[in-house]
mmCIF file of N, CA and C in Angstrom:
data_model
loop_
_atom_site.group_PDB
_atom_site.id
_atom_site.type_symbol
_atom_site.label_atom_id
_atom_site.label_comp_id
_atom_site.label_asym_id
_atom_site.label_seq_id
_atom_site.Cartn_x
_atom_site.Cartn_y
_atom_site.Cartn_z
ATOM 1 N N UNK A 76 84.808 83.831 94.173
ATOM 2 C CA UNK A 76 86.137 84.371 94.429
ATOM 3 C C UNK A 76 86.247 84.745 95.904
ATOM 4 N N UNK A 77 87.416 84.605 96.424
ATOM 5 C CA UNK A 77 87.731 85.008 97.787
ATOM 6 C C UNK A 77 87.482 86.521 97.910
ATOM 7 N N UNK A 78 86.674 86.943 98.883
ATOM 8 C CA UNK A 78 86.335 88.367 99.053
ATOM 9 C C UNK A 78 87.563 89.254 99.232
ATOM 10 N N UNK A 79 88.645 88.682 99.730
ATOM 11 C CA UNK A 79 89.876 89.456 99.916
ATOM 12 C C UNK A 79 90.318 90.105 98.605
ATOM 13 N N UNK A 80 90.063 89.444 97.476
ATOM 14 C CA UNK A 80 90.527 89.923 96.180
ATOM 15 C C UNK A 80 89.476 90.730 95.413
ATOM 16 N N UNK A 81 88.412 91.161 96.067
ATOM 17 C CA UNK A 81 87.426 92.009 95.395
ATOM 18 C C UNK A 81 88.120 93.234 94.806
ATOM 19 N N UNK A 82 87.646 93.671 93.644
ATOM 20 C CA UNK A 82 88.337 94.734 92.917
ATOM 21 C C UNK A 82 88.627 95.936 93.802
ATOM 22 N N UNK A 83 87.614 96.434 94.486
ATOM 23 C CA UNK A 83 87.833 97.560 95.379
ATOM 24 C C UNK A 83 87.595 97.082 96.791
ATOM 25 N N UNK A 84 88.491 97.242 97.693
ATOM 26 C CA UNK A 84 89.666 98.091 97.723
ATOM 27 C C UNK A 84 90.982 97.380 97.375
ATOM 28 N N UNK A 85 90.931 96.082 96.982
ATOM 29 C CA UNK A 85 92.173 95.333 96.753
ATOM 30 C C UNK A 85 93.033 95.922 95.634
ATOM 31 N N UNK A 86 92.412 96.312 94.532
ATOM 32 C CA UNK A 86 93.187 96.805 93.383
ATOM 33 C C UNK A 86 93.401 98.309 93.520
ATOM 34 N N UNK A 87 94.548 98.651 94.073
ATOM 35 C CA UNK A 87 94.935 100.051 94.211
ATOM 36 C C UNK A 87 95.615 100.518 92.923
ATOM 37 N N UNK A 88 95.907 101.808 92.822
ATOM 38 C CA UNK A 88 96.618 102.323 91.638
ATOM 39 C C UNK A 88 97.978 101.663 91.482
ATOM 40 N N UNK A 89 98.708 101.480 92.574
ATOM 41 C CA UNK A 89 100.032 100.869 92.468
ATOM 42 C C UNK A 89 99.919 99.392 92.103
ATOM 43 N N UNK A 90 98.903 98.700 92.601
ATOM 44 C CA UNK A 90 98.709 97.295 92.232
ATOM 45 C C UNK A 90 98.320 97.199 90.758
ATOM 46 N N UNK A 91 97.494 98.119 90.273
ATOM 47 C CA UNK A 91 97.105 98.145 88.862
ATOM 48 C C UNK A 91 98.341 98.330 87.983
ATOM 49 N N UNK A 92 99.245 99.188 88.400
ATOM 50 C CA UNK A 92 100.498 99.408 87.685
ATOM 51 C C UNK A 92 101.321 98.119 87.656
ATOM 52 N N UNK A 93 101.336 97.389 88.749
ATOM 53 C CA UNK A 93 102.061 96.120 88.811
ATOM 54 C C UNK A 93 101.468 95.114 87.831
ATOM 55 N N UNK A 94 100.135 95.041 87.751
ATOM 56 C CA UNK A 94 99.490 94.153 86.768
ATOM 57 C C UNK A 94 99.944 94.493 85.354
ATOM 58 N N UNK A 95 99.984 95.780 85.051
ATOM 59 C CA UNK A 95 100.388 96.212 83.705
ATOM 60 C C UNK A 95 101.787 95.675 83.372
ATOM 61 N N UNK A 96 102.722 95.837 84.298
ATOM 62 C CA UNK A 96 104.092 95.363 84.061
ATOM 63 C C UNK A 96 104.140 93.841 83.908
ATOM 64 N N UNK A 97 103.387 93.131 84.727
ATOM 65 C CA UNK A 97 103.345 91.668 84.627
ATOM 66 C C UNK A 97 102.849 91.242 83.248
ATOM 67 N N UNK A 98 101.784 91.845 82.800
ATOM 68 C CA UNK A 98 101.178 91.493 81.525
ATOM 69 C C UNK A 98 102.129 91.798 80.368
ATOM 70 N N UNK A 99 102.751 92.959 80.390
ATOM 71 C CA UNK A 99 103.687 93.338 79.324
ATOM 72 C C UNK A 99 104.855 92.357 79.253
ATOM 73 N N UNK A 100 105.416 91.989 80.406
ATOM 74 C CA UNK A 100 106.555 91.059 80.412
ATOM 75 C C UNK A 100 106.171 89.709 79.812
ATOM 76 N N UNK A 101 104.980 89.244 80.121
ATOM 77 C CA UNK A 101 104.541 87.963 79.559
ATOM 78 C C UNK A 101 104.253 88.091 78.066
ATOM 79 N N UNK A 102 103.595 89.156 77.659
ATOM 80 C CA UNK A 102 103.297 89.330 76.231
ATOM 81 C C UNK A 102 104.565 89.391 75.388
ATOM 82 N N UNK A 103 105.634 89.974 75.929
ATOM 83 C CA UNK A 103 106.909 90.038 75.204
ATOM 84 C C UNK A 103 107.449 88.644 74.886
ATOM 85 N N UNK A 104 107.140 87.674 75.730
ATOM 86 C CA UNK A 104 107.636 86.306 75.559
ATOM 87 C C UNK A 104 106.848 85.512 74.516
ATOM 88 N N UNK A 105 105.656 85.986 74.173
ATOM 89 C CA UNK A 105 104.777 85.349 73.190
ATOM 90 C C UNK A 105 104.492 83.872 73.487
ATOM 91 N N UNK A 106 104.081 83.574 74.722
ATOM 92 C CA UNK A 106 103.762 82.177 75.035
ATOM 93 C C UNK A 106 102.407 81.777 74.455
ATOM 94 N N UNK A 107 102.263 80.511 74.170
ATOM 95 C CA UNK A 107 100.954 79.992 73.744
ATOM 96 C C UNK A 107 100.117 79.650 74.968
ATOM 97 N N UNK A 108 100.807 79.216 76.039
ATOM 98 C CA UNK A 108 100.086 78.890 77.266
ATOM 99 C C UNK A 108 100.930 79.271 78.479
ATOM 100 N N UNK A 109 100.242 79.576 79.570
ATOM 101 C CA UNK A 109 100.929 79.930 80.812
ATOM 102 C C UNK A 109 100.228 79.283 82.000
ATOM 103 N N UNK A 110 100.992 79.149 83.073
ATOM 104 C CA UNK A 110 100.451 78.752 84.363
ATOM 105 C C UNK A 110 100.719 79.898 85.312
ATOM 106 N N UNK A 111 99.658 80.402 85.940
ATOM 107 C CA UNK A 111 99.813 81.454 86.950
ATOM 108 C C UNK A 111 99.648 80.817 88.329
ATOM 109 N N UNK A 112 100.677 80.948 89.150
ATOM 110 C CA UNK A 112 100.670 80.426 90.515
ATOM 111 C C UNK A 112 100.105 81.499 91.439
ATOM 112 N N UNK A 113 99.129 81.128 92.268
ATOM 113 C CA UNK A 113 98.530 82.114 93.159
ATOM 114 C C UNK A 113 97.658 83.073 92.367
ATOM 115 N N UNK A 114 96.486 82.634 91.992
ATOM 116 C CA UNK A 114 95.685 83.386 91.014
ATOM 117 C C UNK A 114 95.085 84.686 91.538
ATOM 118 N N UNK A 115 94.953 84.859 92.843
ATOM 119 C CA UNK A 115 94.461 86.131 93.376
ATOM 120 C C UNK A 115 93.185 86.609 92.714
ATOM 121 N N UNK A 116 93.179 87.840 92.263
ATOM 122 C CA UNK A 116 92.000 88.442 91.639
ATOM 123 C C UNK A 116 91.802 88.005 90.186
ATOM 124 N N UNK A 117 92.743 87.278 89.632
ATOM 125 C CA UNK A 117 92.709 86.747 88.259
ATOM 126 C C UNK A 117 92.720 87.843 87.186
ATOM 127 N N UNK A 118 93.117 89.029 87.538
ATOM 128 C CA UNK A 118 93.156 90.114 86.559
ATOM 129 C C UNK A 118 94.187 89.824 85.481
ATOM 130 N N UNK A 119 95.398 89.442 85.885
ATOM 131 C CA UNK A 119 96.449 89.154 84.908
ATOM 132 C C UNK A 119 96.024 88.017 83.993
ATOM 133 N N UNK A 120 95.512 86.937 84.561
ATOM 134 C CA UNK A 120 95.138 85.787 83.735
ATOM 135 C C UNK A 120 93.976 86.114 82.801
ATOM 136 N N UNK A 121 93.032 86.919 83.232
ATOM 137 C CA UNK A 121 91.905 87.290 82.370
ATOM 138 C C UNK A 121 92.363 88.138 81.189
ATOM 139 N N UNK A 122 93.253 89.073 81.438
ATOM 140 C CA UNK A 122 93.738 89.918 80.344
ATOM 141 C C UNK A 122 94.577 89.101 79.373
ATOM 142 N N UNK A 123 95.442 88.235 79.887
ATOM 143 C CA UNK A 123 96.253 87.392 79.006
ATOM 144 C C UNK A 123 95.375 86.460 78.178
ATOM 145 N N UNK A 124 94.330 85.917 78.770
ATOM 146 C CA UNK A 124 93.400 85.068 78.021
ATOM 147 C C UNK A 124 92.716 85.868 76.913
ATOM 148 N N UNK A 125 92.414 87.129 77.194
ATOM 149 C CA UNK A 125 91.777 87.966 76.160
ATOM 150 C C UNK A 125 92.733 88.264 75.009
ATOM 151 N N UNK A 126 94.032 88.056 75.243
ATOM 152 C CA UNK A 126 95.052 88.241 74.203
ATOM 153 C C UNK A 126 95.334 86.930 73.456
ATOM 154 N N UNK A 127 94.544 85.903 73.728
ATOM 155 C CA UNK A 127 94.674 84.647 73.007
ATOM 156 C C UNK A 127 95.630 83.636 73.637
ATOM 157 N N UNK A 128 96.074 83.892 74.841
ATOM 158 C CA UNK A 128 96.973 82.968 75.528
ATOM 159 C C UNK A 128 96.128 82.010 76.370
ATOM 160 N N UNK A 129 96.427 80.728 76.270
ATOM 161 C CA UNK A 129 95.742 79.736 77.095
ATOM 162 C C UNK A 129 96.312 79.834 78.507
ATOM 163 N N UNK A 130 95.464 80.117 79.485
ATOM 164 C CA UNK A 130 95.891 80.354 80.862
ATOM 165 C C UNK A 130 95.271 79.323 81.791
ATOM 166 N N UNK A 131 96.109 78.771 82.655
ATOM 167 C CA UNK A 131 95.655 77.923 83.760
ATOM 168 C C UNK A 131 96.173 78.558 85.042
ATOM 169 N N UNK A 132 95.400 78.421 86.118
ATOM 170 C CA UNK A 132 95.806 78.955 87.409
ATOM 171 C C UNK A 132 95.965 77.808 88.408
ATOM 172 N N UNK A 133 96.905 77.985 89.326
ATOM 173 C CA UNK A 133 97.123 77.018 90.399
ATOM 174 C C UNK A 133 97.140 77.781 91.712
ATOM 175 N N UNK A 134 96.398 77.295 92.678
ATOM 176 C CA UNK A 134 96.352 77.949 93.980
ATOM 177 C C UNK A 134 96.056 76.890 95.029
ATOM 178 N N UNK A 135 96.527 77.125 96.229
ATOM 179 C CA UNK A 135 96.297 76.205 97.343
ATOM 180 C C UNK A 135 94.936 76.456 97.995
ATOM 181 N N UNK A 136 94.350 77.627 97.748
ATOM 182 C CA UNK A 136 93.093 78.019 98.392
ATOM 183 C C UNK A 136 91.904 77.775 97.453
ATOM 184 N N UNK A 137 91.012 76.851 97.799
ATOM 185 C CA UNK A 137 89.861 76.590 96.924
ATOM 186 C C UNK A 137 88.928 77.796 96.771
ATOM 187 N N UNK A 138 88.942 78.731 97.730
ATOM 188 C CA UNK A 138 88.096 79.924 97.622
ATOM 189 C C UNK A 138 88.493 80.811 96.442
ATOM 190 N N UNK A 139 89.735 80.645 95.939
ATOM 191 C CA UNK A 139 90.195 81.440 94.796
ATOM 192 C C UNK A 139 89.799 80.816 93.457
ATOM 193 N N UNK A 140 89.113 79.677 93.504
ATOM 194 C CA UNK A 140 88.625 78.996 92.293
ATOM 195 C C UNK A 140 89.717 78.788 91.245
ATOM 196 N N UNK A 141 90.831 78.179 91.634
ATOM 197 C CA UNK A 141 91.876 77.936 90.634
ATOM 198 C C UNK A 141 91.470 76.822 89.673
ATOM 199 N N UNK A 142 92.092 76.797 88.503
ATOM 200 C CA UNK A 142 91.884 75.677 87.584
ATOM 201 C C UNK A 142 92.460 74.403 88.176
ATOM 202 N N UNK A 143 93.584 74.551 88.885
ATOM 203 C CA UNK A 143 94.274 73.421 89.501
ATOM 204 C C UNK A 143 94.443 73.742 90.982
ATOM 205 N N UNK A 144 93.862 72.915 91.827
ATOM 206 C CA UNK A 144 94.010 73.087 93.268
ATOM 207 C C UNK A 144 95.254 72.321 93.693
ATOM 208 N N UNK A 145 96.239 73.048 94.234
ATOM 209 C CA UNK A 145 97.463 72.387 94.646
ATOM 210 C C UNK A 145 98.499 73.370 95.143
ATOM 211 N N UNK A 146 99.566 72.803 95.661
ATOM 212 C CA UNK A 146 100.643 73.592 96.239
ATOM 213 C C UNK A 146 101.718 73.890 95.202
ATOM 214 N N UNK A 147 102.293 75.064 95.296
ATOM 215 C CA UNK A 147 103.394 75.448 94.407
ATOM 216 C C UNK A 147 104.657 74.659 94.713
ATOM 217 N N UNK A 148 104.722 74.035 95.878
ATOM 218 C CA UNK A 148 105.911 73.260 96.232
ATOM 219 C C UNK A 148 105.878 71.831 95.699
ATOM 220 N N UNK A 149 104.713 71.399 95.222
ATOM 221 C CA UNK A 149 104.560 70.037 94.702
ATOM 222 C C UNK A 149 103.396 70.035 93.709
ATOM 223 N N UNK A 150 103.633 70.577 92.529
ATOM 224 C CA UNK A 150 102.564 70.752 91.544
ATOM 225 C C UNK A 150 102.177 69.423 90.897
ATOM 226 N N UNK A 151 100.873 69.173 90.801
ATOM 227 C CA UNK A 151 100.394 67.946 90.169
ATOM 228 C C UNK A 151 100.381 68.076 88.634
ATOM 229 N N UNK A 152 101.546 68.368 88.078
ATOM 230 C CA UNK A 152 101.659 68.644 86.642
ATOM 231 C C UNK A 152 102.870 67.932 86.054
ATOM 232 N N UNK A 153 102.807 67.666 84.757
ATOM 233 C CA UNK A 153 103.908 67.043 84.027
ATOM 234 C C UNK A 153 105.052 68.039 83.840
ATOM 235 N N UNK A 154 106.244 67.528 83.655
ATOM 236 C CA UNK A 154 107.391 68.371 83.298
ATOM 237 C C UNK A 154 107.104 69.093 81.990
ATOM 238 N N UNK A 155 107.624 70.310 81.863
ATOM 239 C CA UNK A 155 107.540 71.088 80.619
ATOM 240 C C UNK A 155 106.103 71.233 80.103
ATOM 241 N N UNK A 156 105.173 71.500 80.994
ATOM 242 C CA UNK A 156 103.754 71.592 80.636
ATOM 243 C C UNK A 156 103.341 72.935 80.041
ATOM 244 N N UNK A 157 104.067 74.023 80.386
ATOM 245 C CA UNK A 157 103.646 75.366 79.986
ATOM 246 C C UNK A 157 104.821 76.137 79.399
ATOM 247 N N UNK A 158 104.542 76.960 78.394
ATOM 248 C CA UNK A 158 105.572 77.823 77.818
ATOM 249 C C UNK A 158 106.136 78.765 78.868
ATOM 250 N N UNK A 159 105.259 79.239 79.747
ATOM 251 C CA UNK A 159 105.657 80.211 80.762
ATOM 252 C C UNK A 159 104.922 79.899 82.062
ATOM 253 N N UNK A 160 105.642 79.964 83.162
ATOM 254 C CA UNK A 160 105.050 79.835 84.492
ATOM 255 C C UNK A 160 105.336 81.137 85.228
ATOM 256 N N UNK A 161 104.311 81.705 85.853
ATOM 257 C CA UNK A 161 104.498 82.984 86.534
ATOM 258 C C UNK A 161 103.931 82.934 87.952
ATOM 259 N N UNK A 162 104.538 83.739 88.800
ATOM 260 C CA UNK A 162 104.076 83.904 90.180
ATOM 261 C C UNK A 162 104.284 85.367 90.551
ATOM 262 N N UNK A 163 103.203 86.033 90.872
ATOM 263 C CA UNK A 163 103.253 87.460 91.188
ATOM 264 C C UNK A 163 102.831 87.692 92.632
ATOM 265 N N UNK A 164 103.740 88.238 93.419
ATOM 266 C CA UNK A 164 103.475 88.538 94.823
ATOM 267 C C UNK A 164 102.978 87.280 95.554
ATOM 268 N N UNK A 165 103.682 86.172 95.342
ATOM 269 C CA UNK A 165 103.337 84.899 95.971
ATOM 270 C C UNK A 165 104.458 84.406 96.878
ATOM 271 N N UNK A 166 105.676 84.412 96.379
ATOM 272 C CA UNK A 166 106.795 83.781 97.087
ATOM 273 C C UNK A 166 107.072 84.382 98.461
ATOM 274 N N UNK A 167 106.798 85.660 98.632
ATOM 275 C CA UNK A 167 107.085 86.302 99.921
ATOM 276 C C UNK A 167 106.132 85.845 101.025
ATOM 277 N N UNK A 168 105.072 85.124 100.654
ATOM 278 C CA UNK A 168 104.117 84.621 101.645
ATOM 279 C C UNK A 168 104.506 83.237 102.173
ATOM 280 N N UNK A 169 105.639 82.713 101.697
ATOM 281 C CA UNK A 169 106.085 81.369 102.081
ATOM 282 C C UNK A 169 107.365 81.444 102.901
ATOM 283 N N UNK A 170 107.606 80.423 103.714
ATOM 284 C CA UNK A 170 108.937 80.320 104.322
ATOM 285 C C UNK A 170 109.984 80.213 103.211
ATOM 286 N N UNK A 171 111.183 80.695 103.473
ATOM 287 C CA UNK A 171 112.262 80.733 102.476
ATOM 288 C C UNK A 171 112.440 79.390 101.773
ATOM 289 N N UNK A 172 112.489 78.309 102.530
ATOM 290 C CA UNK A 172 112.718 76.984 101.953
ATOM 291 C C UNK A 172 111.598 76.611 100.984
ATOM 292 N N UNK A 173 110.364 76.958 101.319
ATOM 293 C CA UNK A 173 109.234 76.663 100.433
ATOM 294 C C UNK A 173 109.287 77.499 99.170
ATOM 295 N N UNK A 174 109.744 78.738 99.280
ATOM 296 C CA UNK A 174 109.840 79.566 98.075
ATOM 297 C C UNK A 174 110.888 78.992 97.130
ATOM 298 N N UNK A 175 112.002 78.486 97.673
ATOM 299 C CA UNK A 175 113.018 77.856 96.824
ATOM 300 C C UNK A 175 112.475 76.589 96.174
ATOM 301 N N UNK A 176 111.734 75.778 96.937
ATOM 302 C CA UNK A 176 111.118 74.570 96.371
ATOM 303 C C UNK A 176 110.109 74.941 95.286
ATOM 304 N N UNK A 177 109.363 76.011 95.502
ATOM 305 C CA UNK A 177 108.381 76.458 94.508
ATOM 306 C C UNK A 177 109.053 76.890 93.212
ATOM 307 N N UNK A 178 110.164 77.605 93.317
ATOM 308 C CA UNK A 178 110.894 78.012 92.105
ATOM 309 C C UNK A 178 111.391 76.777 91.364
ATOM 310 N N UNK A 179 111.862 75.775 92.089
ATOM 311 C CA UNK A 179 112.279 74.528 91.457
ATOM 312 C C UNK A 179 111.128 73.848 90.725
ATOM 313 N N UNK A 180 109.945 73.844 91.341
ATOM 314 C CA UNK A 180 108.766 73.265 90.697
ATOM 315 C C UNK A 180 108.353 74.069 89.462
ATOM 316 N N UNK A 181 108.426 75.388 89.558
ATOM 317 C CA UNK A 181 108.083 76.232 88.412
ATOM 318 C C UNK A 181 109.024 75.947 87.251
ATOM 319 N N UNK A 182 110.297 75.808 87.565
ATOM 320 C CA UNK A 182 111.289 75.503 86.528
ATOM 321 C C UNK A 182 110.992 74.150 85.884
ATOM 322 N N UNK A 183 110.599 73.175 86.694
ATOM 323 C CA UNK A 183 110.281 71.840 86.183
ATOM 324 C C UNK A 183 109.086 71.865 85.232
ATOM 325 N N UNK A 184 108.076 72.653 85.570
ATOM 326 C CA UNK A 184 106.829 72.692 84.811
ATOM 327 C C UNK A 184 106.932 73.597 83.572
ATOM 328 N N UNK A 185 107.857 74.545 83.584
ATOM 329 C CA UNK A 185 108.009 75.499 82.470
ATOM 330 C C UNK A 185 108.858 74.908 81.349
ATOM 331 N N UNK A 186 108.383 75.105 80.118
ATOM 332 C CA UNK A 186 109.180 74.727 78.942
ATOM 333 C C UNK A 186 110.274 75.750 78.697
ATOM 334 N N UNK A 187 109.917 77.042 78.835
ATOM 335 C CA UNK A 187 110.816 78.107 78.413
ATOM 336 C C UNK A 187 111.125 79.134 79.493
ATOM 337 N N UNK A 188 110.092 79.724 80.084
ATOM 338 C CA UNK A 188 110.294 80.925 80.893
ATOM 339 C C UNK A 188 109.580 80.882 82.244
ATOM 340 N N UNK A 189 110.211 81.551 83.215
ATOM 341 C CA UNK A 189 109.581 81.871 84.490
ATOM 342 C C UNK A 189 109.505 83.389 84.577
ATOM 343 N N UNK A 190 108.392 83.896 85.050
ATOM 344 C CA UNK A 190 108.258 85.330 85.299
ATOM 345 C C UNK A 190 107.804 85.472 86.741
ATOM 346 N N UNK A 191 108.644 86.101 87.555
ATOM 347 C CA UNK A 191 108.372 86.263 88.977
ATOM 348 C C UNK A 191 108.330 87.738 89.334
ATOM 349 N N UNK A 192 107.480 88.063 90.265
ATOM 350 C CA UNK A 192 107.410 89.426 90.760
ATOM 351 C C UNK A 192 107.288 89.363 92.275
ATOM 352 N N UNK A 193 108.078 90.193 92.930
ATOM 353 C CA UNK A 193 108.045 90.311 94.387
ATOM 354 C C UNK A 193 107.827 91.776 94.745
ATOM 355 N N UNK A 194 107.306 92.045 95.934
ATOM 356 C CA UNK A 194 107.100 93.445 96.319
ATOM 357 C C UNK A 194 108.409 94.226 96.307
ATOM 358 N N UNK A 195 108.284 95.501 96.093
ATOM 359 C CA UNK A 195 109.431 96.404 96.109
ATOM 360 C C UNK A 195 109.934 96.527 97.538
ATOM 361 N N UNK A 196 111.139 96.051 97.784
ATOM 362 C CA UNK A 196 111.689 96.093 99.134
ATOM 363 C C UNK A 196 112.433 97.391 99.439
ATOM 364 N N UNK A 197 112.491 98.315 98.479
ATOM 365 C CA UNK A 197 113.179 99.578 98.727
ATOM 366 C C UNK A 197 112.518 100.382 99.832
ATOM 367 N N UNK A 198 111.220 100.182 100.013
ATOM 368 C CA UNK A 198 110.496 100.953 101.007
ATOM 369 C C UNK A 198 110.247 100.173 102.292
ATOM 370 N N UNK A 199 110.913 99.034 102.458
ATOM 371 C CA UNK A 199 110.700 98.198 103.637
ATOM 372 C C UNK A 199 111.469 98.755 104.844
ATOM 373 N N UNK A 200 110.918 98.503 106.009
ATOM 374 C CA UNK A 200 111.608 98.852 107.249
ATOM 375 C C UNK A 200 112.474 97.689 107.637
ATOM 376 N N UNK A 201 113.661 97.968 108.076
ATOM 377 C CA UNK A 201 114.591 96.923 108.508
ATOM 378 C C UNK A 201 114.545 96.794 110.013
ATOM 379 N N UNK A 202 114.417 95.556 110.499
ATOM 380 C CA UNK A 202 114.409 95.302 111.931
ATOM 381 C C UNK A 202 115.545 94.345 112.263
ATOM 382 N N UNK A 203 116.142 94.525 113.406
ATOM 383 C CA UNK A 203 117.171 93.585 113.837
ATOM 384 C C UNK A 203 116.973 93.242 115.299
#
């Protein structure tokens, strides 16, 4: 695993809370399988797998040991491959156009649902 995602200090209390919300939202959907884009520390995918959901991860960085090495803007996957496709704290790391292309790809690969999470912008500083 990429050292950046080591449990401590990467998983803070607020990040742990975010994982909880991500997991609950997916469990409510009752998917049989999911694709997680940007696998990071793999905490969400590991917990969902322990709940009996078949989980695959996709990431552009081989150091993150994804199941599928590839870009979210051009996924090497068939249409309607997963009940649910999720991306947590991923889209904000891309140029705007790439994030829109990634959402289009997620929609193409998802049979039913997309679950996206972005950082809370209420506490952001505005610059002009």
